[in-house]
Structures are given as C-alpha cells and as structure tokens.
C-alpha cells in the first residue's frame, strides 16, 4: 500500500503566523535562559524584569514607573520590590525631581546580579552579532516597526524608545544614511542606532509618537 504523503506547503501557516511563532520561540528560549539562572538566585520572573529595568537607571525610578514599564499592577510590582529590598538588591532613596517621592535603585549587589542575568543570555547576543551587518540592520528595523504596530493597537506597554521621545526628529535628514535626529544631544541617527530603552527618554505627545511610527513604517 502506498504511503500518502502530506504536502507541507499546503498546510504551511500564513507568514504572519510563522513570524509570531518564531518570535515566541526565541522569547521563550531567552526567558528560560534568564529564569534558569534567576531561580538559582531565588528570584521570580517579575523580580528579574525589575532588576533588568533598573540596571541602566542609576538615578532611580518610582514604583509607578516600574509597574507601567513591565505592564504589571502596582500591587504586583510592590510585592516584588519588597522582596528585592529584603534581599538587599534594591534600595530606596529620594527622587531627584521630587524630594517627597521615593526612587528605587539597585544596590551594588543588585547591579552585580543584574549584570549576571544579562550574561546568562549572552549566547543570544553572540548569535545575533554573528549575523551579517545588513541582516542585523534589516531585522532590527523590522522588529522596531512591528513594536510600533503593536503600540498603536495598545497591545504593547510604553517603551522609552527614540520613536516615542519628544527629542526625536523623524526624517530630519531625508536621503541620508542617518535620516533621524536626537535633538537632546544634537546628533543624527541611523535607523540601526535608534534606542529602545533610553534613560534620557522624554515622552512625546501621542499624536507625534503615532506620526513617528507611521513615518518609520514608510506609510
Ligand atoms: S533622548 Fe534618547 S530616546 Fe530621546 S531621541 Fe535622544 S537618544 Fe532617542
């Protein structure tokens, strides 16, 4: 009896479905790499995310900022922060912009641990940096545009990216390899040098951010 072969291309999911599937698989591998390391340190996923978010914000941030950045409730962020403070990984100080508010920062131990969490996914950094430069540029731009799409449909938490920053001037230098501009440091920016998480980010008005995303998409 003849074996009936399936025709794989007939069952192939739509490209959009395969894109999401690829991103999901990569995300879960990265997550499990970071969490494996973190669980040996007695941390849960939200605590890991908080340490990573605070790593580049040495001036400190407020609890409400952390909750919004991670897309979790203030109560959940507060529980995790209480635990991280008890472990000596986070300390509370005065907010530099409002002396009555509390700013959360990593302690020296917290900085060391956050650096080691990041190193636990260095295998992925190496894989990405092995890609040809043109592939890295195209991949970064595509992911950025996809994040923009998700943000515009309110399915992605706010990010401190150039595109949503009031200092960002989209297409200030058209027909150039560095078409955009950061007005804060007065420097032209290529697409591949746009930041996803900048400590100097200052939120632009929603209409401006939406227009920036659309220009980046080429709409
Ligand atoms: S301040 Fe930071 S986020 Fe804003 S445009 Fe400049 S580099 Fe980008």
Short mmCIF file of C-alpha atoms and ligand atoms in Angstrom, two decimals:
data_model
loop_
_atom_site.label_atom_id
_atom_site.label_comp_id
_atom_site.label_asym_id
_atom_site.label_seq_id
_atom_site.Cartn_x
_atom_site.Cartn_y
_atom_site.Cartn_z
CA UNK A 1 0.00 0.00 0.00
CA UNK A 2 1.33 3.39 -0.96
CA UNK A 3 2.05 5.86 1.82
CA UNK A 4 0.07 9.05 1.41
CA UNK A 5 2.48 11.93 1.74
CA UNK A 6 1.28 15.22 3.02
CA UNK A 7 2.13 18.32 1.04
CA UNK A 8 3.81 20.51 3.64
CA UNK A 9 3.31 23.73 1.69
CA UNK A 10 -0.45 23.16 1.67
CA UNK A 11 -0.52 23.13 5.47
CA UNK A 12 2.00 25.88 5.95
CA UNK A 13 0.58 28.55 8.27
CA UNK A 14 0.37 32.11 6.98
CA UNK A 15 3.63 34.06 7.04
CA UNK A 16 2.28 36.35 9.76
CA UNK A 17 1.59 33.28 11.91
CA UNK A 18 5.11 31.94 11.35
CA UNK A 19 6.62 35.34 12.22
CA UNK A 20 4.77 35.37 15.54
CA UNK A 21 5.70 31.73 16.13
CA UNK A 22 9.39 32.47 15.51
CA UNK A 23 9.34 35.45 17.89
CA UNK A 24 7.52 33.41 20.53
CA UNK A 25 10.07 30.60 20.33
CA UNK A 26 13.02 32.96 20.57
CA UNK A 27 11.39 34.77 23.51
CA UNK A 28 10.74 31.53 25.36
CA UNK A 29 14.34 30.35 24.90
CA UNK A 30 15.63 33.69 26.21
CA UNK A 31 13.18 33.66 29.08
CA UNK A 32 14.10 30.17 30.12
CA UNK A 33 17.83 31.03 29.95
CA UNK A 34 17.36 34.05 32.22
CA UNK A 35 14.91 32.29 34.54
CA UNK A 36 17.06 29.21 34.98
CA UNK A 37 19.77 31.48 36.25
CA UNK A 38 17.34 33.57 38.30
CA UNK A 39 15.68 30.63 40.05
CA UNK A 40 19.06 29.53 41.37
CA UNK A 41 19.14 33.00 42.96
CA UNK A 42 15.60 32.58 44.36
CA UNK A 43 14.02 35.18 42.06
CA UNK A 44 10.72 35.10 40.19
CA UNK A 45 10.22 36.43 36.61
CA UNK A 46 8.87 39.84 37.67
CA UNK A 47 11.83 40.33 40.00
CA UNK A 48 14.20 39.51 37.13
CA UNK A 49 12.46 42.08 34.92
CA UNK A 50 12.70 44.72 37.64
CA UNK A 51 16.44 44.16 38.12
CA UNK A 52 16.99 44.42 34.37
CA UNK A 53 14.87 47.58 34.10
CA UNK A 54 16.76 49.30 36.93
CA UNK A 55 20.18 48.31 35.65
CA UNK A 56 20.57 51.29 33.31
CA UNK A 57 18.65 53.74 35.53
CA UNK A 58 21.11 54.51 38.27
CA UNK A 59 19.29 57.73 39.22
CA UNK A 60 16.36 55.55 40.30
CA UNK A 61 12.71 55.31 39.27
CA UNK A 62 9.37 55.34 41.03
CA UNK A 63 7.24 52.30 41.72
CA UNK A 64 4.53 53.53 39.33
CA UNK A 65 7.11 53.75 36.53
CA UNK A 66 8.22 50.15 37.11
CA UNK A 67 4.63 48.87 37.08
CA UNK A 68 3.90 50.71 33.82
CA UNK A 69 7.21 49.68 32.21
CA UNK A 70 6.59 45.99 32.94
CA UNK A 71 2.86 46.07 32.25
CA UNK A 72 2.03 44.71 35.74
CA UNK A 73 -0.19 46.07 38.50
CA UNK A 74 1.28 48.40 41.12
CA UNK A 75 0.46 45.76 43.77
CA UNK A 76 2.44 43.07 41.92
CA UNK A 77 5.41 45.42 41.39
CA UNK A 78 5.26 46.45 45.05
CA UNK A 79 5.38 42.81 46.27
CA UNK A 80 8.41 42.09 44.10
CA UNK A 81 10.17 45.27 45.21
CA UNK A 82 9.57 44.46 48.88
CA UNK A 83 11.18 41.08 48.34
CA UNK A 84 14.14 42.51 46.37
CA UNK A 85 14.66 45.15 49.07
CA UNK A 86 14.68 42.45 51.75
CA UNK A 87 17.35 40.58 49.75
CA UNK A 88 19.49 43.73 49.70
CA UNK A 89 19.23 44.09 45.91
CA UNK A 90 17.20 47.34 45.83
CA UNK A 91 17.40 50.44 47.99
CA UNK A 92 15.03 53.35 48.42
CA UNK A 93 16.15 56.96 48.15
CA UNK A 94 14.78 60.41 47.35
CA UNK A 95 13.59 61.12 43.82
CA UNK A 96 15.87 63.74 42.23
CA UNK A 97 12.88 65.56 40.66
CA UNK A 98 10.58 65.44 43.66
CA UNK A 99 12.18 65.20 47.11
CA UNK A 100 8.92 63.89 48.62
CA UNK A 101 8.80 60.90 46.27
CA UNK A 102 10.70 57.64 46.67
CA UNK A 103 13.11 56.47 43.97
CA UNK A 104 14.16 52.83 43.72
CA UNK A 105 17.72 51.93 42.74
CA UNK A 106 19.86 48.84 42.59
CA UNK A 107 22.38 48.33 45.36
CA UNK A 108 25.89 47.22 44.41
CA UNK A 109 24.75 43.59 44.89
CA UNK A 110 21.71 44.30 42.72
CA UNK A 111 23.93 45.73 39.96
CA UNK A 112 26.17 42.65 40.07
CA UNK A 113 23.21 40.29 39.90
CA UNK A 114 21.53 42.24 37.06
CA UNK A 115 24.77 42.03 35.05
CA UNK A 116 24.94 38.28 35.61
CA UNK A 117 21.31 37.84 34.50
CA UNK A 118 22.13 39.67 31.27
CA UNK A 119 25.20 37.48 30.77
CA UNK A 120 23.02 34.37 31.08
CA UNK A 121 21.59 35.11 27.61
CA UNK A 122 24.93 36.06 26.06
CA UNK A 123 24.51 33.05 23.74
CA UNK A 124 21.72 35.02 22.01
CA UNK A 125 23.80 38.20 21.79
CA UNK A 126 26.55 36.15 20.14
CA UNK A 127 24.11 34.56 17.66
CA UNK A 128 22.72 37.99 16.70
CA UNK A 129 26.15 39.56 16.36
CA UNK A 130 27.25 36.69 14.08
CA UNK A 131 24.62 37.75 11.52
CA UNK A 132 25.84 39.89 8.60
CA UNK A 133 25.56 43.60 9.37
CA UNK A 134 22.89 44.12 6.70
CA UNK A 135 20.78 41.30 8.21
CA UNK A 136 21.12 42.80 11.69
CA UNK A 137 20.00 46.20 10.35
CA UNK A 138 17.01 44.74 8.48
CA UNK A 139 15.98 42.59 11.46
CA UNK A 140 16.21 45.46 13.91
CA UNK A 141 14.19 47.76 11.67
CA UNK A 142 11.52 45.12 11.11
CA UNK A 143 11.18 44.40 14.82
CA UNK A 144 11.01 48.11 15.56
CA UNK A 145 8.20 48.59 13.05
CA UNK A 146 6.36 45.58 14.50
CA UNK A 147 6.64 47.05 18.01
CA UNK A 148 5.22 50.28 16.59
CA UNK A 149 2.24 48.41 15.16
CA UNK A 150 1.59 46.73 18.49
CA UNK A 151 1.92 50.03 20.35
CA UNK A 152 -0.59 51.70 18.08
CA UNK A 153 -3.07 48.93 18.84
CA UNK A 154 -2.43 49.40 22.58
CA UNK A 155 -1.05 45.85 22.87
CA UNK A 156 2.46 46.79 23.92
CA UNK A 157 3.45 48.63 27.10
CA UNK A 158 5.04 52.04 26.73
CA UNK A 159 8.69 51.92 25.88
CA UNK A 160 11.32 54.59 26.26
CA UNK A 161 12.30 54.40 22.60
CA UNK A 162 13.55 57.19 20.34
CA UNK A 163 10.39 56.97 18.25
CA UNK A 164 8.20 57.99 21.19
CA UNK A 165 10.60 60.61 22.56
CA UNK A 166 9.99 64.35 22.40
CA UNK A 167 13.66 64.87 21.49
CA UNK A 168 13.30 62.70 18.38
CA UNK A 169 13.05 64.39 14.98
CA UNK A 170 11.94 61.83 12.43
CA UNK A 171 13.42 62.12 8.93
CA UNK A 172 15.18 65.39 9.72
CA UNK A 173 17.85 64.44 7.15
CA UNK A 174 15.99 62.68 4.34
CA UNK A 175 18.05 60.74 1.76
CA UNK A 176 20.82 60.35 4.30
CA UNK A 177 22.11 57.18 5.98
CA UNK A 178 21.36 58.92 9.26
CA UNK A 179 17.89 60.30 8.48
CA UNK A 180 16.70 60.93 12.05
CA UNK A 181 17.97 63.28 14.75
CA UNK A 182 18.24 63.35 18.53
CA UNK A 183 17.76 66.99 19.49
CA UNK A 184 18.89 66.37 23.06
CA UNK A 185 22.46 65.61 22.03
CA UNK A 186 22.09 67.27 18.61
CA UNK A 187 23.19 64.18 16.69
CA UNK A 188 21.90 62.49 13.54
CA UNK A 189 20.65 58.92 13.98
CA UNK A 190 20.55 55.98 11.61
CA UNK A 191 17.66 53.53 11.98
CA UNK A 192 20.05 50.94 13.36
CA UNK A 193 21.21 53.29 16.11
CA UNK A 194 17.72 54.09 17.41
CA UNK A 195 17.33 53.21 21.07
CA UNK A 196 14.61 51.01 22.51
CA UNK A 197 15.20 51.96 26.12
CA UNK A 198 16.92 55.31 26.64
CA UNK A 199 17.45 56.75 30.14
CA UNK A 200 17.07 60.29 28.69
CA UNK A 201 13.74 59.49 27.03
CA UNK A 202 11.02 62.10 27.49
CA UNK A 203 7.58 61.03 26.29
CA UNK A 204 6.32 62.83 23.18
CA UNK A 205 2.66 63.70 22.67
CA UNK A 206 0.68 60.70 21.47
CA UNK A 207 -0.11 62.25 18.09
CA UNK A 208 3.59 62.95 17.48
CA UNK A 209 4.61 59.42 18.51
CA UNK A 210 1.97 57.89 16.21
CA UNK A 211 3.18 60.03 13.32
CA UNK A 212 6.79 58.97 14.02
CA UNK A 213 5.82 55.30 13.94
CA UNK A 214 3.98 55.80 10.68
CA UNK A 215 6.95 57.55 9.09
CA UNK A 216 9.23 54.74 10.22
CA UNK A 217 6.88 52.25 8.57
CA UNK A 218 7.10 54.32 5.40
CA UNK A 219 3.34 54.95 5.48
S1 LIG B 1 16.95 61.39 24.19
FE1 LIG B 1 17.30 59.17 23.95
S2 LIG B 1 15.29 58.38 23.32
FE2 LIG B 1 15.24 60.60 23.01
S3 LIG B 1 15.79 60.84 20.84
FE3 LIG B 1 17.66 61.09 22.08
S4 LIG B 1 18.59 59.02 22.11
FE4 LIG B 1 16.46 58.78 21.46
#
